[in-house]
Amino acid sequence: MNFLAAAGARRLCAMRAVFPYLWRGKYFSSGNEPAENNSVTPMLRHLIYKIKSTGPITVAEYMKEVLTNPAKGYYMNRDMLGEEGDFITSPEISQMFGELLGIWFISEWIAAGKNAAFQLVELGPGKGTLLGDILRVFSQLGSLLKNCDISLHLVEVSQKLSEIQALTLTEEKVPLERNAESPVYMKGVTKSGIPVSWYRDLQDVPKEYSFYLAHEFFDVLPVHKFQNDETRDHVEVCPEAGVVIQELSERISLTGGAALIADYGHDGTKTDTFRGFCGHRLHDVLTAPGTADLTADVDFSYLRRMSQGKVASLGPIEQQTFLRNMGIDVRLKILLDKTEEPSLRQQLLQGYNMLMNPMKMGERFNFLALVPHQRLHGRNHQTNARQSKPCPSPVAGFGELAWR
């Protein structure tokens, strides 16, 4: 745990407000809540024209059009995160979340043999807040990473969000390179000198040794909904999630690395979770399309199946367990010891409570890791002097963190 102390000994990051609003995982809804906004939106006009022209569309088609239509999609031209947006995520609640994820990646890099270079790839990076917290840990533990060539690769379809990410990560101290026609549509350098590139598709990211991060990414991928005519029971399936998991599994099995997935969801136990959020309130999914976020809980059992045995999977485990195993209690104490300002201390405690409380995010969010099979079987590790076989270190977060 002295590793955590080293990460926290430098400075206290500016505190984040803990907004008294909903996050997307708080409630289940089938979209039956009363609607407050019945306006005819540009997206609604587009959908009416589309259906009149080509016929009925599936729920998955509806969700994809509403969220990512290049001209009118909800994610494409707006900032929907934070107090002024429609929902909040863990990085906006507390710096501790991203810091502990940064430690996770370093832990896995060490356990796998300290490769000379790695790519850090994030799917759907939001405002870049999470990556910013991770990079701060990388900088604070620079002595460990000084001989490692690190690059960032962000998969983002929203031009608006990519501009916000660039401002967060680079402060544009070095002018960005832009090429809308290229698979790498934007390039820059972070404040700490790490090259960063933006892509619209995971397929375009170089297939090299990488660590992948997907935080609240899978919950917005389009879901198909089916209903049993006799029992009226619902089933939700997300084929795009399966495609992404297959791609990640293939990459990790061939080049090494690992993937960490954090989202709200279930292990195959829920069937009707499609819902909308607007202004931190539940929103009818069919009302004023294009003005609200649409989401569905992630089926982690499906993600595991879609890895098809190419990699080993760990989890899902609840967020409170993962963060406690990563040392969030130690990190909180370090931060509290470094500030005497009552308001900052209160924000730290409120953020901790939001992340860890079982009635809030503690049990609603889950973590799943994908690692190469050899990571668990001891290859690429030093042999214990008393044993003839390699002794692999446990995967951080999925057991108590220990440093050798």
XYZ file of C-alpha atoms in Angstrom:
404
model
C 0.000 0.000 0.000
C 3.015 2.353 0.148
C 2.541 2.515 -3.618
C -0.785 4.264 -3.004
C 0.891 6.620 -0.588
C 3.496 7.500 -3.209
C 0.749 8.311 -5.677
C -0.915 10.594 -3.175
C 2.082 12.318 -1.685
C 2.440 14.995 -4.365
C -0.631 17.157 -4.231
C -4.358 17.182 -3.745
C -6.186 17.568 -7.037
C -8.869 20.241 -7.225
C -11.990 18.750 -5.731
C -14.985 17.849 -7.833
C -18.484 18.806 -6.795
C -20.735 15.902 -5.861
C -23.882 16.709 -7.768
C -27.197 15.797 -6.137
C -28.500 14.318 -9.397
C -29.159 10.952 -10.990
C -26.540 8.831 -12.675
C -27.696 6.618 -15.500
C -27.548 3.409 -13.514
C -29.757 4.442 -10.613
C -33.194 3.325 -11.714
C -34.792 0.854 -14.063
C -37.390 2.139 -16.471
C -39.211 0.973 -19.556
C -39.826 4.558 -20.588
C -43.315 4.801 -19.095
C -42.664 7.826 -16.892
C -44.710 10.976 -17.606
C -43.129 13.120 -20.267
C -42.668 16.846 -19.838
C -41.470 17.691 -23.334
C -43.629 16.739 -26.306
C -41.907 18.993 -28.846
C -41.251 17.833 -32.388
C -37.473 17.639 -32.553
C -35.286 17.489 -35.686
C -34.529 13.873 -34.793
C -38.234 13.049 -34.569
C -38.811 14.551 -38.030
C -35.871 12.506 -39.336
C -37.268 9.293 -37.815
C -40.770 9.936 -39.200
C -39.315 10.417 -42.677
C -37.140 7.317 -42.325
C -40.023 5.100 -41.210
C -42.353 6.429 -43.920
C -39.652 5.775 -46.514
C -38.324 2.361 -45.482
C -40.786 0.919 -42.976
C -40.628 0.046 -39.260
C -37.315 0.137 -37.386
C -36.064 -1.958 -34.488
C -35.361 -0.623 -31.015
C -31.640 -0.996 -31.790
C -31.963 1.101 -34.962
C -33.933 3.713 -33.034
C -31.337 3.858 -30.261
C -28.435 4.116 -32.707
C -30.059 6.881 -34.743
C -31.073 8.889 -31.689
C -27.638 8.706 -30.072
C -25.122 8.746 -32.923
C -26.748 10.027 -36.114
C -23.941 12.216 -37.550
C -26.168 15.277 -37.993
C -28.776 15.075 -35.239
C -27.571 12.436 -32.736
C -27.674 13.167 -29.022
C -23.954 12.505 -28.502
C -22.696 14.236 -31.597
C -22.969 17.947 -30.885
C -23.464 18.481 -27.153
C -21.853 18.159 -23.738
C -24.234 15.943 -21.784
C -22.062 15.256 -18.723
C -21.977 16.971 -15.344
C -24.195 19.397 -13.486
C -25.479 21.166 -16.587
C -25.897 17.938 -18.554
C -28.213 14.951 -18.287
C -26.182 12.562 -16.111
C -22.950 12.224 -14.155
C -20.267 9.535 -14.122
C -17.770 8.381 -11.493
C -14.808 10.507 -12.741
C -16.894 13.657 -12.280
C -17.687 12.595 -8.701
C -14.201 11.931 -7.322
C -10.584 11.998 -8.451
C -10.002 8.783 -6.479
C -11.851 6.711 -9.061
C -9.493 7.533 -11.919
C -6.411 7.413 -9.724
C -7.162 3.841 -8.659
C -7.763 2.817 -12.266
C -4.379 4.318 -13.125
C -2.821 2.120 -10.453
C -4.652 -0.889 -11.923
C -3.035 -0.397 -15.319
C 0.424 0.057 -13.810
C -0.116 -3.051 -11.685
C -1.013 -5.134 -14.743
C 1.892 -3.692 -16.719
C 4.293 -4.726 -13.943
C 2.696 -8.178 -13.530
C 2.984 -8.859 -17.268
C 6.708 -8.121 -17.324
C 7.083 -4.330 -17.807
C 6.814 -4.192 -21.588
C 8.960 -1.466 -23.189
C 5.866 0.243 -24.611
C 2.108 0.176 -24.296
C -0.937 1.851 -25.758
C -3.671 3.045 -23.400
C -6.922 2.861 -25.342
C -10.174 4.291 -23.990
C -13.544 3.633 -25.583
C -15.898 6.595 -25.186
C -13.701 8.876 -23.039
C -16.428 11.368 -22.039
C -14.809 14.695 -21.174
C -11.367 13.145 -20.729
C -11.618 13.554 -16.946
C -10.943 9.885 -16.254
C -7.882 9.803 -18.491
C -6.641 13.010 -16.889
C -6.737 11.389 -13.446
C -5.008 8.265 -14.780
C -2.265 10.339 -16.427
C -1.673 12.237 -13.197
C -0.905 8.906 -11.506
C 1.404 7.990 -14.391
C 3.265 11.268 -13.875
C 3.471 10.874 -10.101
C 4.874 7.371 -10.531
C 7.135 8.382 -13.384
C 10.128 6.586 -11.899
C 8.376 3.278 -12.603
C 7.419 4.238 -16.143
C 10.482 6.256 -17.188
C 11.702 3.591 -19.627
C 8.245 2.833 -21.043
C 6.959 4.423 -24.257
C 3.283 5.252 -23.625
C 0.736 6.506 -26.156
C -2.981 7.314 -25.819
C -5.639 6.206 -28.296
C -9.197 7.504 -27.870
C -12.173 5.981 -29.670
C -14.768 8.755 -29.927
C -17.515 9.345 -32.511
C -18.597 12.745 -31.141
C -16.759 15.758 -32.551
C -17.999 17.893 -29.656
C -16.706 15.502 -27.000
C -13.388 14.979 -28.791
C -12.778 18.738 -28.666
C -13.551 18.756 -24.925
C -11.221 15.775 -24.412
C -8.451 17.558 -26.311
C -8.808 20.651 -24.144
C -8.792 18.542 -20.956
C -5.764 16.458 -21.884
C -3.592 18.805 -23.926
C -4.662 22.355 -23.069
C -3.614 22.763 -26.726
C -0.084 23.713 -25.727
C 0.940 21.927 -28.922
C -1.403 22.616 -31.890
C -3.657 19.686 -32.752
C -3.396 17.977 -36.122
C -6.800 17.458 -37.741
C -7.761 15.346 -40.755
C -11.475 14.588 -40.947
C -10.973 12.096 -43.784
C -8.364 10.001 -41.981
C -9.099 7.072 -39.610
C -6.930 9.048 -37.149
C -8.983 12.220 -37.329
C -7.089 14.173 -34.665
C -3.641 14.035 -33.040
C -2.005 15.930 -30.204
C 0.320 15.762 -27.232
C -0.825 15.714 -23.607
C 0.325 18.208 -20.978
C 2.834 15.587 -19.813
C 4.186 14.969 -23.312
C 2.347 11.736 -24.208
C 1.119 11.458 -27.828
C -2.648 11.097 -28.172
C -4.733 10.110 -31.199
C -8.480 10.043 -31.881
C -10.393 7.411 -33.878
C -14.020 6.763 -34.690
C -13.674 2.966 -34.627
C -11.714 0.529 -32.484
C -10.743 -1.325 -35.662
C -8.551 1.633 -36.662
C -6.451 1.590 -33.464
C -3.053 -0.051 -34.106
C -3.000 -3.710 -33.037
C -0.119 -3.480 -30.600
C 0.432 -4.239 -26.915
C -2.391 -2.302 -25.258
C -4.440 -1.734 -22.161
C -8.091 -1.014 -22.890
C -10.571 0.941 -20.778
C -14.340 1.014 -21.266
C -16.094 3.016 -18.554
C -19.835 3.472 -19.143
C -19.313 2.602 -22.803
C -21.281 -0.596 -23.318
C -24.486 0.741 -21.741
C -25.132 3.088 -24.686
C -24.613 0.525 -27.453
C -27.889 -0.292 -29.245
C -29.944 -3.145 -27.822
C -32.493 -5.341 -29.579
C -35.608 -5.995 -27.520
C -37.738 -9.112 -27.844
C -41.001 -9.941 -26.118
C -42.674 -13.268 -25.479
C -46.226 -12.899 -26.787
C -47.619 -15.266 -24.157
C -45.760 -14.217 -20.997
C -44.976 -10.622 -22.093
C -41.445 -11.174 -20.774
C -38.716 -9.032 -22.332
C -35.237 -9.987 -23.523
C -32.468 -7.505 -24.410
C -29.524 -8.387 -26.642
C -26.662 -6.098 -27.690
C -24.861 -7.539 -30.755
C -22.524 -4.527 -31.023
C -21.240 -5.242 -27.505
C -20.437 -8.773 -28.618
C -18.513 -7.476 -31.635
C -16.436 -5.116 -29.447
C -15.660 -7.870 -26.919
C -14.606 -10.222 -29.717
C -12.277 -7.548 -31.092
C -10.776 -6.851 -27.669
C -10.343 -10.563 -26.966
C -8.649 -11.161 -30.300
C -6.254 -8.267 -29.770
C -5.338 -9.257 -26.208
C -4.810 -12.904 -27.147
C -2.448 -11.916 -29.974
C -0.507 -8.953 -28.575
C -1.021 -9.086 -24.801
C -2.278 -6.383 -22.473
C -5.636 -6.336 -20.724
C -9.070 -4.712 -20.769
C -10.944 -3.197 -17.834
C -14.692 -2.700 -18.232
C -16.738 -0.717 -15.705
C -20.461 -0.216 -16.101
C -23.797 -0.688 -14.422
C -25.374 -3.978 -15.273
C -26.137 -7.528 -14.233
C -24.928 -11.081 -14.721
C -27.774 -12.278 -16.909
C -30.479 -11.661 -14.318
C -32.405 -8.694 -15.802
C -34.320 -8.423 -19.036
C -36.051 -5.023 -19.326
C -33.733 -2.088 -18.565
C -34.030 0.258 -21.574
C -34.594 3.826 -20.328
C -33.859 7.498 -20.965
C -32.378 10.402 -18.991
C -32.748 14.132 -19.515
C -31.730 16.841 -17.058
C -30.879 14.198 -14.418
C -34.434 12.848 -14.587
C -35.905 9.676 -16.037
C -37.267 10.422 -19.480
C -39.706 8.603 -21.756
C -37.527 6.937 -24.404
C -39.922 7.879 -27.229
C -40.436 11.520 -26.253
C -38.437 14.304 -27.948
C -35.812 11.937 -29.402
C -32.368 13.473 -29.711
C -32.701 15.525 -26.530
C -32.171 12.721 -23.978
C -29.682 9.960 -23.292
C -30.812 6.385 -23.955
C -29.239 3.508 -22.084
C -29.646 -0.136 -21.064
C -27.942 -2.214 -18.391
C -24.956 -4.284 -19.498
C -25.330 -8.070 -19.448
C -21.897 -9.133 -18.199
C -22.670 -12.822 -18.712
C -23.116 -12.060 -22.414
C -19.797 -10.185 -22.538
C -18.025 -13.187 -20.999
C -19.580 -15.542 -23.532
C -18.575 -13.307 -26.421
C -14.896 -13.541 -25.440
C -15.234 -17.124 -26.768
C -12.457 -18.435 -24.554
C -9.734 -16.431 -26.299
C -8.915 -14.636 -23.037
C -9.543 -15.175 -19.340
C -12.271 -13.070 -17.731
C -12.481 -11.956 -14.115
C -15.684 -10.665 -12.577
C -18.016 -9.010 -12.681
C -17.501 -7.766 -9.154
C -19.255 -4.844 -7.502
C -17.620 -1.435 -7.674
C -17.366 -1.131 -3.888
C -15.405 -4.400 -3.740
C -13.108 -3.496 -6.619
C -12.298 -0.019 -5.267
C -11.772 -1.323 -1.730
C -9.415 -3.975 -3.047
C -7.563 -1.244 -4.936
C -7.091 0.729 -1.726
C -9.673 3.511 -1.874
C -9.809 3.681 1.937
C -6.060 4.304 2.099
C -6.289 6.881 -0.674
C -9.138 8.709 1.079
C -7.118 8.910 4.303
C -4.114 10.327 2.426
C -6.235 13.028 0.809
C -8.029 13.897 4.052
C -4.686 14.193 5.849
C -3.480 16.652 3.206
C -6.307 19.171 3.559
C -7.801 21.049 6.468
C -10.347 22.940 4.359
C -13.795 21.793 5.616
C -15.490 22.105 2.215
C -12.822 19.997 0.487
C -12.986 17.357 3.191
C -16.753 17.231 2.844
C -16.486 16.823 -0.945
C -13.997 13.987 -0.514
C -16.300 12.184 1.911
C -19.364 12.778 -0.269
C -17.534 11.465 -3.319
C -16.382 8.384 -1.424
C -19.938 7.759 -0.214
C -21.357 8.092 -3.733
C -18.834 5.611 -5.145
C -18.988 3.067 -2.320
C -22.475 3.197 -0.767
C -24.415 0.030 -1.753
C -27.558 2.161 -2.136
C -25.779 4.460 -4.605
C -23.051 3.328 -6.980
C -21.367 0.737 -4.772
C -23.468 -2.239 -5.864
C -24.996 -0.933 -9.077
C -21.710 -0.667 -10.959
C -19.540 -3.650 -11.779
C -16.024 -4.333 -13.043
C -14.963 -6.998 -15.537
C -11.384 -7.676 -16.681
C -10.102 -9.503 -19.751
C -6.520 -10.781 -19.553
C -4.410 -13.279 -21.528
C -4.694 -16.855 -20.286
C -0.969 -16.924 -19.555
C -1.446 -14.010 -17.140
C -3.267 -16.369 -14.773
C -1.121 -19.425 -15.460
C 2.162 -17.872 -14.461
C 4.053 -17.470 -17.720
C 6.115 -14.289 -18.086
C 6.607 -14.219 -14.302
C 9.670 -14.925 -12.219
C 9.852 -18.338 -10.601
C 9.494 -18.575 -6.845
C 12.758 -19.843 -5.330
C 10.900 -22.672 -3.543
C 8.803 -23.709 -6.511
C 9.489 -25.154 -9.928
C 6.603 -23.272 -11.530
C 6.138 -19.525 -12.007
C 4.033 -17.803 -9.364
C 1.673 -15.256 -10.938
C 0.640 -12.228 -8.930
C -3.117 -11.760 -8.489
C -4.985 -9.402 -10.784
C -5.407 -6.148 -8.864
C -8.924 -5.220 -7.803
C -10.185 -8.784 -8.105
C -8.268 -9.689 -4.955
C -6.544 -7.497 -2.397
C -3.759 -5.404 -3.916
C -0.242 -6.488 -2.925
C 3.098 -5.108 -4.091
C 6.334 -7.079 -4.144
